């Protein structure tokens, strides 16, 4: 009984195994036939013919195949058009960026919340610091920190949705330098005409302002010269009479020491006043230039020679550095006197044992003379006054030396400016145009380490 049961169980297992094998073979054959049909269909699509098909089936299949090819071509064409559109957008973006970067005016854009969204390189240069990509997203309070007026204008545009044009504002840079900017601010519109922010366009007007100041100075000096020259001559005539009477009193004083001292005092004061009148007449009268080819480094050395005794008394150190610069068509006497005045002012400002550094540099269209001292510096509120006639902080002096110096430089189509901070010394920068000068490049002079007492370098 047990043997029969075992045999039956074995037979059933073998039968099931055979059935599974046959089923697997059938499934594999079915898959193989499907694969063969797929292969044949691909070959038919490639050849464009159906074996054994009638004309109607061939026509339908051909139309289907043509439609499929057209769809494929359209797809490729759409892909190509999309790629072309993307490339055009990229080219336009690069073109717009090139336009912005080539502008000399600064351009900055802000969103409705006053956050910076873009700016060009000129904006960073005008602001005197690297804004770059790190500034994107900053508030206008941070970006425009140097100009309260500019912040107020931008805020008004964002609030009132209107343009504000041709405003002039003052920008103070982190180092203390000040610039005048011409500002235009306009709302930035979206596709639907709604305001999405504001654009800020600003131009550096500092040089323009300086030119305006020089023109005003020329006009003021011309008017002053016409009016005061006659008055000064009348003063001089009166002084001549006073001086004559004082000398007569001095000769007739005899043993009267009180009268003699009074007469000598009058003579001294009259001579001092006459010297001031001479300076004033020099300042007031129209300046005529006798131009000739001059080397600025030679004129500076001549000025140092004139001041050598004062430099030696002050135990001052001087250094002159002059790279290769062209000769300029200048009035030798007037420019040498101007250099003497500037160096003398620096000498009077420094303490005993102080230093004066003089540098001559050629720029693109001008030559600069930079005179730097290590004196106490000039307060900011006095810097605009030091070139005004009769302004002086010294007990002695007429206050006309720097005024005459500025007039001389302006007459040569140049300019003079000052950079000074209390406790940091003073830098005087004289700029003279090199264009139109018939000078030639002089021999290269460069003295970088030599420092001599007595002012001779």
CSV table of N, CA and C in Angstrom, one decimal, residues 294-397:
chain,number,residue,atom,x,y,z
A,294,UNK,N,59.5,124.1,-21.6
A,294,UNK,CA,60.0,124.0,-20.3
A,294,UNK,C,59.9,122.5,-19.8
A,295,UNK,N,60.8,122.1,-18.9
A,295,UNK,CA,60.8,120.9,-18.2
A,295,UNK,C,60.3,121.1,-16.8
A,296,UNK,N,59.3,120.5,-16.4
A,296,UNK,CA,58.7,120.7,-15.1
A,296,UNK,C,59.7,120.3,-14.0
A,297,UNK,N,60.4,119.2,-14.2
A,297,UNK,CA,61.4,118.8,-13.2
A,297,UNK,C,62.5,119.8,-13.0
A,298,UNK,N,62.9,120.5,-14.1
A,298,UNK,CA,63.9,121.6,-13.9
A,298,UNK,C,63.3,122.8,-13.1
A,299,UNK,N,62.1,123.1,-13.4
A,299,UNK,CA,61.5,124.3,-12.7
A,299,UNK,C,61.3,123.9,-11.2
A,300,UNK,N,61.0,122.7,-10.9
A,300,UNK,CA,60.9,122.3,-9.5
A,300,UNK,C,62.2,122.3,-8.8
A,301,UNK,N,63.3,121.9,-9.5
A,301,UNK,CA,64.6,122.0,-8.8
A,301,UNK,C,65.1,123.4,-8.7
A,302,UNK,N,64.7,124.3,-9.6
A,302,UNK,CA,65.0,125.7,-9.4
A,302,UNK,C,64.3,126.3,-8.2
A,303,UNK,N,63.0,125.9,-8.0
A,303,UNK,CA,62.2,126.3,-6.9
A,303,UNK,C,62.9,125.8,-5.6
A,304,UNK,N,63.3,124.6,-5.6
A,304,UNK,CA,64.0,124.1,-4.4
A,304,UNK,C,65.3,124.8,-4.1
A,305,UNK,N,66.0,125.2,-5.1
A,305,UNK,CA,67.2,126.0,-4.9
A,305,UNK,C,66.9,127.3,-4.3
A,306,UNK,N,65.8,128.0,-4.8
A,306,UNK,CA,65.4,129.3,-4.2
A,306,UNK,C,65.1,129.1,-2.7
A,307,UNK,N,64.5,128.0,-2.3
A,307,UNK,CA,64.1,127.7,-0.9
A,307,UNK,C,65.1,127.0,-0.1
A,308,UNK,N,66.3,126.8,-0.6
A,308,UNK,CA,67.2,125.9,0.0
A,308,UNK,C,67.6,126.4,1.4
A,309,UNK,N,67.7,127.7,1.7
A,309,UNK,CA,68.0,128.1,3.0
A,309,UNK,C,66.9,127.8,4.0
A,310,UNK,N,65.6,128.0,3.6
A,310,UNK,CA,64.5,127.7,4.4
A,310,UNK,C,64.4,126.2,4.7
A,311,UNK,N,64.7,125.4,3.7
A,311,UNK,CA,64.6,124.0,3.9
A,311,UNK,C,65.7,123.5,4.8
A,312,UNK,N,66.9,124.1,4.7
A,312,UNK,CA,68.0,123.7,5.6
A,312,UNK,C,67.7,124.2,7.1
A,313,UNK,N,67.1,125.3,7.2
A,313,UNK,CA,66.7,125.8,8.5
A,313,UNK,C,65.7,124.9,9.2
A,314,UNK,N,64.7,124.4,8.4
A,314,UNK,CA,63.7,123.5,8.9
A,314,UNK,C,64.1,122.1,9.0
A,315,UNK,N,65.3,121.8,8.5
A,315,UNK,CA,65.9,120.4,8.5
A,315,UNK,C,64.9,119.5,7.8
A,316,UNK,N,64.3,119.9,6.7
A,316,UNK,CA,63.3,119.1,6.0
A,316,UNK,C,64.0,118.2,5.1
A,317,UNK,N,63.3,117.1,4.8
A,317,UNK,CA,63.7,116.1,3.8
A,317,UNK,C,62.8,116.3,2.6
A,318,UNK,N,63.5,116.3,1.4
A,318,UNK,CA,62.7,116.4,0.2
A,318,UNK,C,63.1,115.3,-0.7
A,319,UNK,N,62.1,114.8,-1.5
A,319,UNK,CA,62.3,113.8,-2.5
A,319,UNK,C,61.6,114.2,-3.8
A,320,UNK,N,62.3,114.1,-4.9
A,320,UNK,CA,61.7,114.4,-6.2
A,320,UNK,C,61.7,113.1,-7.0
A,321,UNK,N,60.6,112.7,-7.6
A,321,UNK,CA,60.5,111.6,-8.5
A,321,UNK,C,59.8,112.0,-9.8
A,322,UNK,N,60.6,111.9,-10.8
A,322,UNK,CA,60.1,112.4,-12.1
A,322,UNK,C,60.3,111.3,-13.2
A,323,UNK,N,59.3,110.7,-13.6
A,323,UNK,CA,59.4,109.8,-14.8
A,323,UNK,C,59.5,110.5,-16.1
A,324,UNK,N,59.6,109.8,-17.1
A,324,UNK,CA,59.8,110.5,-18.4
A,324,UNK,C,58.5,111.3,-18.8
A,325,UNK,N,58.7,112.6,-18.9
A,325,UNK,CA,57.6,113.5,-19.2
A,325,UNK,C,58.0,114.4,-20.3
A,326,UNK,N,57.0,114.9,-21.1
A,326,UNK,CA,57.4,115.8,-22.2
A,326,UNK,C,57.6,117.2,-21.7
A,327,UNK,N,58.4,117.9,-22.5
A,327,UNK,CA,58.5,119.4,-22.3
A,327,UNK,C,57.1,120.0,-22.6
A,328,UNK,N,56.8,121.1,-21.9
A,328,UNK,CA,55.5,121.8,-22.1
A,328,UNK,C,55.8,123.2,-22.4
A,329,UNK,N,54.8,123.8,-23.2
A,329,UNK,CA,54.9,125.2,-23.5
A,329,UNK,C,54.3,126.0,-22.4
A,330,UNK,N,55.2,126.6,-21.5
A,330,UNK,CA,54.8,127.3,-20.3
A,330,UNK,C,55.5,128.6,-20.2
A,331,UNK,N,54.9,129.5,-19.4
A,331,UNK,CA,55.6,130.7,-19.0
A,331,UNK,C,56.5,130.3,-17.8
A,332,UNK,N,57.8,130.2,-18.1
A,332,UNK,CA,58.8,129.7,-17.2
A,332,UNK,C,58.8,130.5,-15.9
A,333,UNK,N,58.7,131.8,-15.9
A,333,UNK,CA,58.8,132.6,-14.7
A,333,UNK,C,57.6,132.3,-13.8
A,334,UNK,N,56.4,132.3,-14.4
A,334,UNK,CA,55.2,132.2,-13.6
A,334,UNK,C,55.0,130.8,-13.0
A,335,UNK,N,55.3,129.8,-13.8
A,335,UNK,CA,55.2,128.4,-13.3
A,335,UNK,C,56.3,128.1,-12.2
A,336,UNK,N,57.5,128.6,-12.4
A,336,UNK,CA,58.5,128.5,-11.4
A,336,UNK,C,58.1,129.1,-10.1
A,337,UNK,N,57.5,130.3,-10.2
A,337,UNK,CA,57.0,131.0,-9.0
A,337,UNK,C,55.8,130.2,-8.4
A,338,UNK,N,55.0,129.6,-9.2
A,338,UNK,CA,53.9,128.8,-8.7
A,338,UNK,C,54.4,127.6,-7.9
A,339,UNK,N,55.4,126.9,-8.5
A,339,UNK,CA,56.0,125.8,-7.8
A,339,UNK,C,56.7,126.2,-6.5
A,340,UNK,N,57.3,127.4,-6.5
A,340,UNK,CA,57.9,127.9,-5.3
A,340,UNK,C,56.9,128.2,-4.2
A,341,UNK,N,55.7,128.8,-4.6
A,341,UNK,CA,54.7,129.1,-3.6
A,341,UNK,C,54.1,127.8,-3.0
A,342,UNK,N,53.9,126.8,-3.8
A,342,UNK,CA,53.3,125.5,-3.3
A,342,UNK,C,54.3,124.8,-2.4
A,343,UNK,N,55.6,124.7,-2.8
A,343,UNK,CA,56.6,124.1,-2.0
A,343,UNK,C,56.8,124.9,-0.7
A,344,UNK,N,56.8,126.2,-0.8
A,344,UNK,CA,56.9,127.0,0.4
A,344,UNK,C,55.8,126.8,1.4
A,345,UNK,N,54.5,126.7,0.9
A,345,UNK,CA,53.4,126.4,1.8
A,345,UNK,C,53.5,125.1,2.5
A,346,UNK,N,54.0,124.1,1.7
A,346,UNK,CA,54.2,122.8,2.3
A,346,UNK,C,55.3,122.8,3.4
A,347,UNK,N,56.4,123.6,3.1
A,347,UNK,CA,57.5,123.7,4.0
A,347,UNK,C,57.0,124.4,5.3
A,348,UNK,N,56.1,125.4,5.2
A,348,UNK,CA,55.6,126.1,6.4
A,348,UNK,C,54.7,125.2,7.2
A,349,UNK,N,54.1,124.2,6.5
A,349,UNK,CA,53.1,123.4,7.2
A,349,UNK,C,53.7,122.3,8.0
A,350,UNK,N,54.9,121.8,7.6
A,350,UNK,CA,55.5,120.6,8.2
A,350,UNK,C,56.2,121.0,9.5
A,351,UNK,N,56.4,120.1,10.4
A,351,UNK,CA,57.2,120.3,11.6
A,351,UNK,C,58.7,120.3,11.3
A,352,UNK,N,59.5,120.6,12.2
A,352,UNK,CA,61.0,120.5,12.0
A,352,UNK,C,61.3,119.1,11.8
A,353,UNK,N,62.1,118.8,10.7
A,353,UNK,CA,62.5,117.5,10.4
A,353,UNK,C,61.4,116.8,9.5
A,354,UNK,N,60.4,117.5,9.1
A,354,UNK,CA,59.4,116.9,8.3
A,354,UNK,C,59.8,116.6,6.9
A,355,UNK,N,58.9,116.1,6.1
A,355,UNK,CA,59.3,115.7,4.7
A,355,UNK,C,58.3,116.2,3.7
A,356,UNK,N,58.8,116.4,2.5
A,356,UNK,CA,58.0,116.9,1.3
A,356,UNK,C,58.4,115.9,0.2
A,357,UNK,N,57.4,115.3,-0.4
A,357,UNK,CA,57.6,114.4,-1.6
A,357,UNK,C,57.0,115.1,-2.8
A,358,UNK,N,57.7,115.2,-3.9
A,358,UNK,CA,57.3,115.8,-5.1
A,358,UNK,C,57.4,114.8,-6.2
A,359,UNK,N,56.3,114.6,-7.0
A,359,UNK,CA,56.2,113.6,-8.0
A,359,UNK,C,55.6,114.2,-9.3
A,360,UNK,N,56.3,114.0,-10.4
A,360,UNK,CA,55.8,114.5,-11.7
A,360,UNK,C,55.4,113.2,-12.5
A,361,UNK,N,54.2,113.2,-13.0
A,361,UNK,CA,53.7,112.0,-13.8
A,361,UNK,C,53.0,112.5,-15.0
A,362,UNK,N,53.1,111.7,-16.1
A,362,UNK,CA,52.4,112.0,-17.3
A,362,UNK,C,51.1,111.1,-17.4
A,363,UNK,N,50.0,111.7,-17.6
A,363,UNK,CA,48.7,111.0,-17.7
A,363,UNK,C,48.4,111.0,-19.2
A,364,UNK,N,47.2,110.6,-19.5
A,364,UNK,CA,46.8,110.5,-20.9
A,364,UNK,C,46.9,111.7,-21.7
A,365,UNK,N,46.4,112.8,-21.2
A,365,UNK,CA,46.4,114.1,-21.9
A,365,UNK,C,46.9,115.3,-21.1
A,366,UNK,N,47.6,114.9,-20.0
A,366,UNK,CA,48.1,116.0,-19.1
A,366,UNK,C,49.3,115.5,-18.4
A,367,UNK,N,50.0,116.5,-17.7
A,367,UNK,CA,51.1,116.2,-16.8
A,367,UNK,C,50.7,116.7,-15.4
A,368,UNK,N,50.9,115.8,-14.4
A,368,UNK,CA,50.6,116.2,-13.0
A,368,UNK,C,51.8,116.4,-12.2
A,369,UNK,N,51.7,117.4,-11.3
A,369,UNK,CA,52.7,117.6,-10.3
A,369,UNK,C,52.0,117.4,-9.0
A,370,UNK,N,52.5,116.4,-8.2
A,370,UNK,CA,51.9,116.1,-6.9
A,370,UNK,C,52.9,116.4,-5.8
A,371,UNK,N,52.5,117.4,-4.9
A,371,UNK,CA,53.3,117.8,-3.8
A,371,UNK,C,52.7,117.4,-2.5
A,372,UNK,N,53.3,116.5,-1.8
A,372,UNK,CA,52.7,115.9,-0.6
A,372,UNK,C,53.6,116.3,0.6
A,373,UNK,N,53.0,116.7,1.7
A,373,UNK,CA,53.7,117.0,3.0
A,373,UNK,C,53.1,116.1,4.1
A,374,UNK,N,53.9,116.0,5.2
A,374,UNK,CA,53.4,115.3,6.3
A,374,UNK,C,53.0,116.2,7.5
A,375,UNK,N,52.5,117.4,7.1
A,375,UNK,CA,52.0,118.4,8.1
A,375,UNK,C,50.7,118.0,8.8
A,376,UNK,N,50.1,118.9,9.5
A,376,UNK,CA,48.9,118.6,10.2
A,376,UNK,C,47.7,118.4,9.4
A,377,UNK,N,47.7,118.8,8.1
A,377,UNK,CA,46.5,118.7,7.2
A,377,UNK,C,45.7,120.0,7.3
A,378,UNK,N,44.7,120.1,6.5
A,378,UNK,CA,43.8,121.3,6.4
A,378,UNK,C,42.4,120.8,6.7
A,379,UNK,N,41.7,121.5,7.6
A,379,UNK,CA,40.3,121.1,7.9
A,379,UNK,C,39.5,121.2,6.6
A,380,UNK,N,38.5,120.4,6.5
A,380,UNK,CA,37.7,120.3,5.3
A,380,UNK,C,37.0,121.6,5.0
A,381,UNK,N,36.5,122.3,6.1
A,381,UNK,CA,35.8,123.5,5.8
A,381,UNK,C,36.6,124.7,5.3
A,382,UNK,N,38.0,124.5,5.4
A,382,UNK,CA,38.9,125.6,5.0
A,382,UNK,C,39.4,125.3,3.6
A,383,UNK,N,39.3,124.0,3.1
A,383,UNK,CA,39.9,123.7,1.9
A,383,UNK,C,39.4,124.4,0.7
A,384,UNK,N,38.2,124.8,0.7
A,384,UNK,CA,37.6,125.6,-0.5
A,384,UNK,C,38.0,127.0,-0.4
A,385,UNK,N,38.5,127.5,0.7
A,385,UNK,CA,38.8,128.9,0.9
A,385,UNK,C,40.3,129.2,0.6
A,386,UNK,N,41.2,128.2,0.6
A,386,UNK,CA,42.6,128.5,0.6
A,386,UNK,C,43.1,129.2,-0.7
A,387,UNK,N,42.3,129.1,-1.8
A,387,UNK,CA,42.7,129.7,-3.0
A,387,UNK,C,41.9,131.1,-3.2
A,388,UNK,N,41.2,131.5,-2.2
A,388,UNK,CA,40.5,132.8,-2.3
A,388,UNK,C,41.5,133.9,-2.0
A,389,UNK,N,41.3,135.0,-2.7
A,389,UNK,CA,42.2,136.2,-2.4
A,389,UNK,C,42.1,136.6,-1.0
A,390,UNK,N,43.2,136.9,-0.3
A,390,UNK,CA,43.3,137.5,1.0
A,390,UNK,C,42.9,136.5,2.1
A,391,UNK,N,42.7,135.3,1.8
A,391,UNK,CA,42.4,134.3,2.8
A,391,UNK,C,43.8,133.7,3.3
A,392,UNK,N,44.0,133.8,4.6
A,392,UNK,CA,45.3,133.2,5.1
A,392,UNK,C,45.0,132.9,6.6
A,393,UNK,N,45.7,131.8,7.1
A,393,UNK,CA,45.7,131.5,8.5
A,393,UNK,C,47.0,131.9,9.2
A,394,UNK,N,47.9,132.6,8.5
A,394,UNK,CA,49.2,133.0,9.0
A,394,UNK,C,49.1,134.4,9.5
A,395,UNK,N,49.9,134.7,10.5
A,395,UNK,CA,50.0,136.1,11.0
A,395,UNK,C,50.6,137.0,10.0
A,396,UNK,N,51.6,136.5,9.2
A,396,UNK,CA,52.2,137.3,8.2
A,396,UNK,C,51.8,136.8,6.8
A,397,UNK,N,51.8,137.7,5.9
A,397,UNK,CA,51.4,137.2,4.5
A,397,UNK,C,50.1,138.0,4.1
